[in-house]
Every structure is written in C-alpha cells, then in structure tokens.
Amino acid sequence: MNKINQIFSERGDRKLLSLYFCAGTPTLDGTGEVIKTMERRGIDFIEVGIPFSDPLADGPVIQTAATKALKNGMNLKTLFAQLKAIKDEVNIPLILMGYLNPILHYGIEQFCQSCADSGVSGMIIPDLPFDDYLNTVKPAADKYDLRVIMLITPETSEERIRFIDQNTDGFIYMVSSAAITGAQKSFDEQKQEYFRHINQMQLRNPRMIGFGISNQQTLKAAQDNAAGAIIGSKFVTLLDETGNADAALDQLFEALSV
C-alpha cells in the first residue's frame, strides 16, 4: 500500500501534522538530516519543496528559501540522490512539492521513476492543469504507485471539487485562502464557513488544510475541519533562523501550544 494511503487508513481519530521545507536549506547537504529529524520528532509526513525561480503560489518566506536553495546548488538530480541515500532510514511518507517547469525539464516518466526509486510517495504540483494530470501525469504516477495531490481553494467550484475527488487518491490539499502562502494569526468566519462547506460535501478523500497555519488557533481550526494540518512558512522561517531542525521544531511546537 502507498504510504500516504496507509497513514490515513491507520490514523483513527488522530489528527495528522505535515511540515513543508525547501530541499537544499538550510544547507545543500542537510536535506536528509532535516527529514530524519522531523520523523524522529513525530511529524506524520513531509512535503519536500523543489526550489524554483518563479514560485507563483508562494509567499516571500518560501520564495526566499527557494532562492537560497538554488544558490546552494540544489536541483532535482541532487535531491533524488539525497533522498535515495536515506530511503532505508525513513518510514513516513515523503511528498515532493514543486512547479511543473523543472519536472517537465526532468521528464515526467523519469521524474516518477526517480520518485519511486528514492522512496517518495507522492507529489504536489500547484500549476499542473487538470487535463495534463489526467492525460500525462496520472498514467505515469499510477505506474509507479505515486499519489498526485490536488489543491482546492475557497474559489474552487463544488463541481470541480467533486471531479478532483473522483479522479485522485491519497488526500485533498485544502488551501485555507485564495492567496499565497504565509503565516496567519487566525482564520476569519469566511474561511471557517468554507471549511464547514467542504465538510458537508462528504468527499471520498480525506483532506488536509494548509496555508497560514502558525499558532494554536489556526492549528485547531484546521484539525477541527480536516484530517490534519500542513505547516510551511512558519517552519521554514524557524529553520532559517535556527539553522537546525531540532531547534526549529522546539520553537514550532511551542508556538502551536500557546
């Protein structure tokens, strides 16, 4: 069974926590250690960012991390080599999150094969058109037992959400707002109503809520309305400030409990 499906099937009532960080930060060679530290500290699964020079959906924090990673020399070939080196030491699902351009340049088939060879369970490609997913990416992903995770936002129509639900597997990434990534202090009533509306749709796939989660209030709102939460910018900031995954996690857990 794919590790993504497995973790959702085995979680029971437990709320999951996923963290995002950009591969190649804080150092080029530290990606594997960051991943192993996160697993040791109880993170359920990890989104590993593929740095790109024009990350349209990302706010300044993740843009800065991507720029740093590229300057450090991170690319897909290097990332797959690093992931393959720790494949036998990591048991939690790894999901690559990146934009379509570098993946197309690498080659869809080769990308999926490299994911499978290096222990990756799935991918998130925010700018992947759904038709291209169905016709090109999904067949290759299915061949290697990979999950392609799709994003929905408050602006996504109910018809589109149901179409995504019917044609994907793993989980659905609920973006908390139709905006770029970045920490928020709270989710307003409009966002809460969006969460409730999606709950009432009784979708087949579990959902994870991301974008803006940085404290106890936003974490609880996500956990109350989905299978769990995804945290990106807050952890990326702390990892950059501390240069150490353990220290960054200490500060993150403190922020989430206050």
Protein backbone atom coordinates (compact mmCIF):
# COMPACT_ATOMS: atom_id res chain seq x y z
CA MET A 1 0.00 0.00 0.00
CA ASN A 2 1.20 3.51 -0.78
CA LYS A 3 2.47 5.16 2.43
CA ILE A 4 0.10 8.12 2.02
CA ASN A 5 -2.95 5.86 1.90
CA GLN A 6 -1.56 3.80 4.75
CA ILE A 7 -1.09 6.72 7.14
CA PHE A 8 -4.64 7.94 6.56
CA SER A 9 -6.12 4.46 6.91
CA GLU A 10 -4.28 3.82 10.19
CA ARG A 11 -4.66 7.22 11.89
CA GLY A 12 -8.05 6.53 13.51
CA ASP A 13 -9.22 9.77 15.12
CA ARG A 14 -5.70 11.15 15.46
CA LYS A 15 -5.07 14.44 13.67
CA LEU A 16 -2.06 14.42 11.36
CA LEU A 17 0.65 17.07 11.08
CA SER A 18 2.66 17.59 7.92
CA LEU A 19 5.51 20.06 7.53
CA TYR A 20 6.95 21.66 4.41
CA PHE A 21 10.54 22.70 3.95
CA CYS A 22 12.59 23.56 0.88
CA ALA A 23 15.20 21.00 -0.15
CA GLY A 24 18.70 22.42 0.00
CA THR A 25 18.01 24.60 3.04
CA PRO A 26 19.48 25.50 5.41
CA THR A 27 22.42 23.74 3.67
CA LEU A 28 22.74 21.81 0.43
CA ASP A 29 23.74 18.58 2.14
CA GLY A 30 21.37 18.88 5.11
CA THR A 31 18.12 17.79 3.45
CA GLY A 32 18.33 14.18 4.63
CA GLU A 33 19.09 15.20 8.20
CA VAL A 34 16.13 17.59 8.30
CA ILE A 35 13.83 14.79 7.12
CA LYS A 36 15.16 12.26 9.63
CA THR A 37 14.87 14.78 12.45
CA MET A 38 11.25 15.55 11.57
CA GLU A 39 10.36 11.87 11.57
CA ARG A 40 12.12 11.34 14.90
CA ARG A 41 10.16 14.25 16.39
CA GLY A 42 6.79 12.80 15.40
CA ILE A 43 5.86 14.58 12.17
CA ASP A 44 3.47 12.37 10.21
CA PHE A 45 4.58 13.19 6.68
CA ILE A 46 6.75 15.73 4.96
CA GLU A 47 6.42 17.95 1.91
CA VAL A 48 9.85 18.44 0.41
CA GLY A 49 9.93 21.58 -1.70
CA ILE A 50 11.65 21.56 -5.08
CA PRO A 51 13.22 25.03 -5.37
CA PHE A 52 12.14 27.04 -8.39
CA SER A 53 12.99 30.53 -9.53
CA ASP A 54 9.37 31.62 -10.05
CA PRO A 55 7.15 30.00 -7.36
CA LEU A 56 3.83 31.72 -8.12
CA ALA A 57 1.79 30.33 -5.21
CA ASP A 58 4.42 31.01 -2.56
CA GLY A 59 4.84 34.00 -0.30
CA PRO A 60 8.13 35.77 0.45
CA VAL A 61 9.29 33.28 3.10
CA ILE A 62 9.23 30.27 0.79
CA GLN A 63 10.42 32.33 -2.18
CA THR A 64 13.47 33.35 -0.16
CA ALA A 65 14.10 29.73 0.86
CA ALA A 66 13.89 28.62 -2.78
CA THR A 67 16.35 31.30 -3.85
CA LYS A 68 18.76 30.21 -1.11
CA ALA A 69 18.41 26.56 -2.09
CA LEU A 70 19.13 27.31 -5.74
CA LYS A 71 22.21 29.32 -4.74
CA ASN A 72 23.29 26.38 -2.59
CA GLY A 73 23.18 24.24 -5.73
CA MET A 74 20.01 22.20 -5.19
CA ASN A 75 18.36 20.63 -8.22
CA LEU A 76 16.23 17.56 -8.89
CA LYS A 77 19.15 15.27 -9.67
CA THR A 78 20.86 16.19 -6.40
CA LEU A 79 17.60 15.93 -4.44
CA PHE A 80 16.82 12.44 -5.71
CA ALA A 81 20.35 11.31 -4.85
CA GLN A 82 19.95 12.67 -1.30
CA LEU A 83 16.55 11.04 -0.85
CA LYS A 84 17.78 7.71 -2.18
CA ALA A 85 20.63 7.80 0.33
CA ILE A 86 18.18 7.91 3.27
CA LYS A 87 15.45 5.75 1.73
CA ASP A 88 16.00 2.83 4.10
CA GLU A 89 16.08 5.10 7.17
CA VAL A 90 12.78 6.95 6.60
CA ASN A 91 9.39 5.30 7.07
CA ILE A 92 6.96 8.23 6.86
CA PRO A 93 5.56 9.44 3.53
CA LEU A 94 7.57 11.99 1.58
CA ILE A 95 5.75 14.21 -0.91
CA LEU A 96 7.63 16.36 -3.40
CA MET A 97 6.07 19.78 -3.88
CA GLY A 98 7.18 21.76 -6.88
CA TYR A 99 6.24 23.55 -10.06
CA LEU A 100 5.70 21.97 -13.43
CA ASN A 101 8.59 23.55 -15.35
CA PRO A 102 11.50 21.73 -13.62
CA ILE A 103 9.55 18.46 -13.68
CA LEU A 104 8.87 18.75 -17.41
CA HIS A 105 12.52 19.53 -17.99
CA TYR A 106 13.47 16.44 -16.00
CA GLY A 107 10.85 14.35 -17.85
CA ILE A 108 7.53 13.14 -16.40
CA GLU A 109 8.31 9.43 -16.74
CA GLN A 110 11.83 9.83 -15.38
CA PHE A 111 10.55 12.02 -12.54
CA CYS A 112 8.03 9.39 -11.46
CA GLN A 113 10.60 6.61 -11.71
CA SER A 114 13.09 8.66 -9.67
CA CYS A 115 10.40 9.30 -7.05
CA ALA A 116 9.76 5.58 -6.72
CA ASP A 117 13.48 4.76 -6.63
CA SER A 118 14.12 7.30 -3.86
CA GLY A 119 11.21 6.44 -1.56
CA VAL A 120 8.87 9.30 -2.47
CA SER A 121 5.17 8.51 -2.10
CA GLY A 122 3.57 11.38 -3.99
CA MET A 123 3.77 14.85 -5.45
CA ILE A 124 2.03 18.21 -5.35
CA ILE A 125 2.33 20.34 -8.49
CA PRO A 126 0.33 23.55 -7.91
CA ASP A 127 0.41 24.74 -11.54
CA LEU A 128 -0.42 21.37 -13.12
CA PRO A 129 -3.51 21.73 -15.37
CA PHE A 130 -6.05 19.04 -14.56
CA ASP A 131 -6.27 17.82 -18.17
CA ASP A 132 -2.49 17.35 -18.25
CA TYR A 133 -2.75 15.50 -14.95
CA LEU A 134 -5.36 13.08 -16.33
CA ASN A 135 -3.72 12.52 -19.70
CA THR A 136 0.01 12.65 -18.94
CA VAL A 137 0.98 12.73 -15.27
CA LYS A 138 -1.57 10.33 -13.74
CA PRO A 139 -0.70 7.38 -16.03
CA ALA A 140 3.00 7.70 -15.15
CA ALA A 141 2.27 8.22 -11.46
CA ASP A 142 -0.05 5.21 -11.35
CA LYS A 143 2.62 3.07 -12.99
CA TYR A 144 4.95 3.79 -10.05
CA ASP A 145 2.23 3.78 -7.34
CA LEU A 146 2.57 7.51 -6.67
CA ARG A 147 -0.16 9.84 -5.49
CA VAL A 148 -0.71 13.22 -7.17
CA ILE A 149 -2.25 15.54 -4.59
CA MET A 150 -4.51 18.29 -5.89
CA LEU A 151 -5.24 21.64 -4.24
CA ILE A 152 -8.63 23.25 -3.76
CA THR A 153 -9.31 26.82 -2.60
CA PRO A 154 -12.39 28.79 -1.48
CA GLU A 155 -12.79 29.76 -5.14
CA THR A 156 -12.88 26.18 -6.44
CA SER A 157 -16.40 25.26 -7.59
CA GLU A 158 -18.26 22.38 -5.98
CA GLU A 159 -18.40 20.63 -9.36
CA ARG A 160 -14.62 20.92 -9.71
CA ILE A 161 -14.02 19.69 -6.16
CA ARG A 162 -16.12 16.59 -6.79
CA PHE A 163 -14.30 15.97 -10.07
CA ILE A 164 -10.95 16.19 -8.26
CA ASP A 165 -12.24 13.90 -5.53
CA GLN A 166 -13.33 11.29 -8.08
CA ASN A 167 -10.06 11.34 -10.02
CA THR A 168 -7.39 11.50 -7.30
CA ASP A 169 -6.28 9.36 -4.40
CA GLY A 170 -4.37 9.96 -1.16
CA PHE A 171 -5.79 13.22 0.16
CA ILE A 172 -7.00 16.63 -0.97
CA TYR A 173 -4.97 19.70 -0.02
CA MET A 174 -7.39 22.39 1.16
CA VAL A 175 -5.79 25.79 0.75
CA SER A 176 -7.17 27.97 3.54
CA SER A 177 -7.49 31.05 1.34
CA ALA A 178 -7.13 32.03 -2.30
CA ALA A 179 -3.81 33.71 -1.68
CA ILE A 180 -0.10 32.98 -1.49
CA THR A 181 1.47 31.03 1.35
CA GLY A 182 2.31 32.76 4.63
CA ALA A 183 1.55 32.61 8.34
CA GLN A 184 -1.77 33.99 9.60
CA LYS A 185 -2.87 34.77 13.15
CA SER A 186 -6.40 33.43 12.72
CA PHE A 187 -8.95 32.19 10.20
CA ASP A 188 -11.91 34.54 9.83
CA GLU A 189 -15.55 33.46 9.63
CA GLN A 190 -15.46 33.33 5.83
CA LYS A 191 -12.65 30.77 5.91
CA GLN A 192 -14.40 28.82 8.68
CA GLU A 193 -17.57 28.69 6.56
CA TYR A 194 -15.50 27.36 3.64
CA PHE A 195 -14.14 24.61 5.90
CA ARG A 196 -17.64 23.69 7.05
CA HIS A 197 -18.98 23.64 3.50
CA ILE A 198 -16.30 21.19 2.36
CA ASN A 199 -17.02 19.00 5.38
CA GLN A 200 -20.70 18.84 4.39
CA MET A 201 -19.77 17.61 0.92
CA GLN A 202 -18.69 14.26 2.42
CA LEU A 203 -15.87 13.71 -0.05
CA ARG A 204 -14.28 10.32 -0.62
CA ASN A 205 -10.74 11.54 0.04
CA PRO A 206 -9.51 12.83 3.41
CA ARG A 207 -8.44 16.48 3.50
CA MET A 208 -5.51 18.36 4.95
CA ILE A 209 -5.66 22.14 5.47
CA GLY A 210 -2.64 24.30 4.72
CA PHE A 211 -1.54 27.90 4.08
CA GLY A 212 -1.45 30.24 7.07
CA ILE A 213 -1.18 27.80 9.99
CA SER A 214 1.25 29.17 12.56
CA ASN A 215 -0.29 29.06 16.05
CA GLN A 216 -2.71 27.13 18.26
CA GLN A 217 -5.77 28.94 16.93
CA THR A 218 -5.14 28.24 13.25
CA LEU A 219 -3.94 24.70 14.01
CA LYS A 220 -7.12 23.89 15.94
CA ALA A 221 -9.31 25.31 13.17
CA ALA A 222 -7.57 23.05 10.66
CA GLN A 223 -7.75 19.99 12.91
CA ASP A 224 -11.43 20.57 13.66
CA ASN A 225 -12.29 20.64 9.96
CA ALA A 226 -9.98 18.12 8.32
CA ALA A 227 -7.74 15.12 8.90
CA GLY A 228 -4.97 17.46 9.96
CA ALA A 229 -2.81 20.44 9.12
CA ILE A 230 0.08 21.33 6.86
CA ILE A 231 2.56 23.95 8.05
CA GLY A 232 5.03 25.59 5.69
CA SER A 233 6.09 29.21 6.11
CA LYS A 234 6.26 29.12 9.91
CA PHE A 235 8.59 26.12 9.94
CA VAL A 236 10.65 27.45 7.01
CA THR A 237 11.18 30.71 8.93
CA LEU A 238 12.25 28.90 12.10
CA LEU A 239 14.54 26.55 10.20
CA ASP A 240 16.22 29.52 8.53
CA GLU A 241 16.58 31.41 11.82
CA THR A 242 17.99 28.47 13.80
CA GLY A 243 19.79 26.56 11.06
CA ASN A 244 18.84 23.42 13.00
CA ALA A 245 15.75 21.23 12.56
CA ASP A 246 15.56 20.19 16.23
CA ALA A 247 15.68 23.80 17.42
CA ALA A 248 13.17 24.86 14.77
CA LEU A 249 10.78 22.10 15.86
CA ASP A 250 11.16 23.08 19.52
CA GLN A 251 10.07 26.61 18.67
CA LEU A 252 7.30 25.44 16.34
CA PHE A 253 5.76 23.12 18.94
CA GLU A 254 5.92 25.95 21.47
CA ALA A 255 4.13 28.33 19.11
CA LEU A 256 1.44 25.73 18.38
CA SER A 257 0.74 25.13 22.06
CA VAL A 258 0.46 28.77 23.16
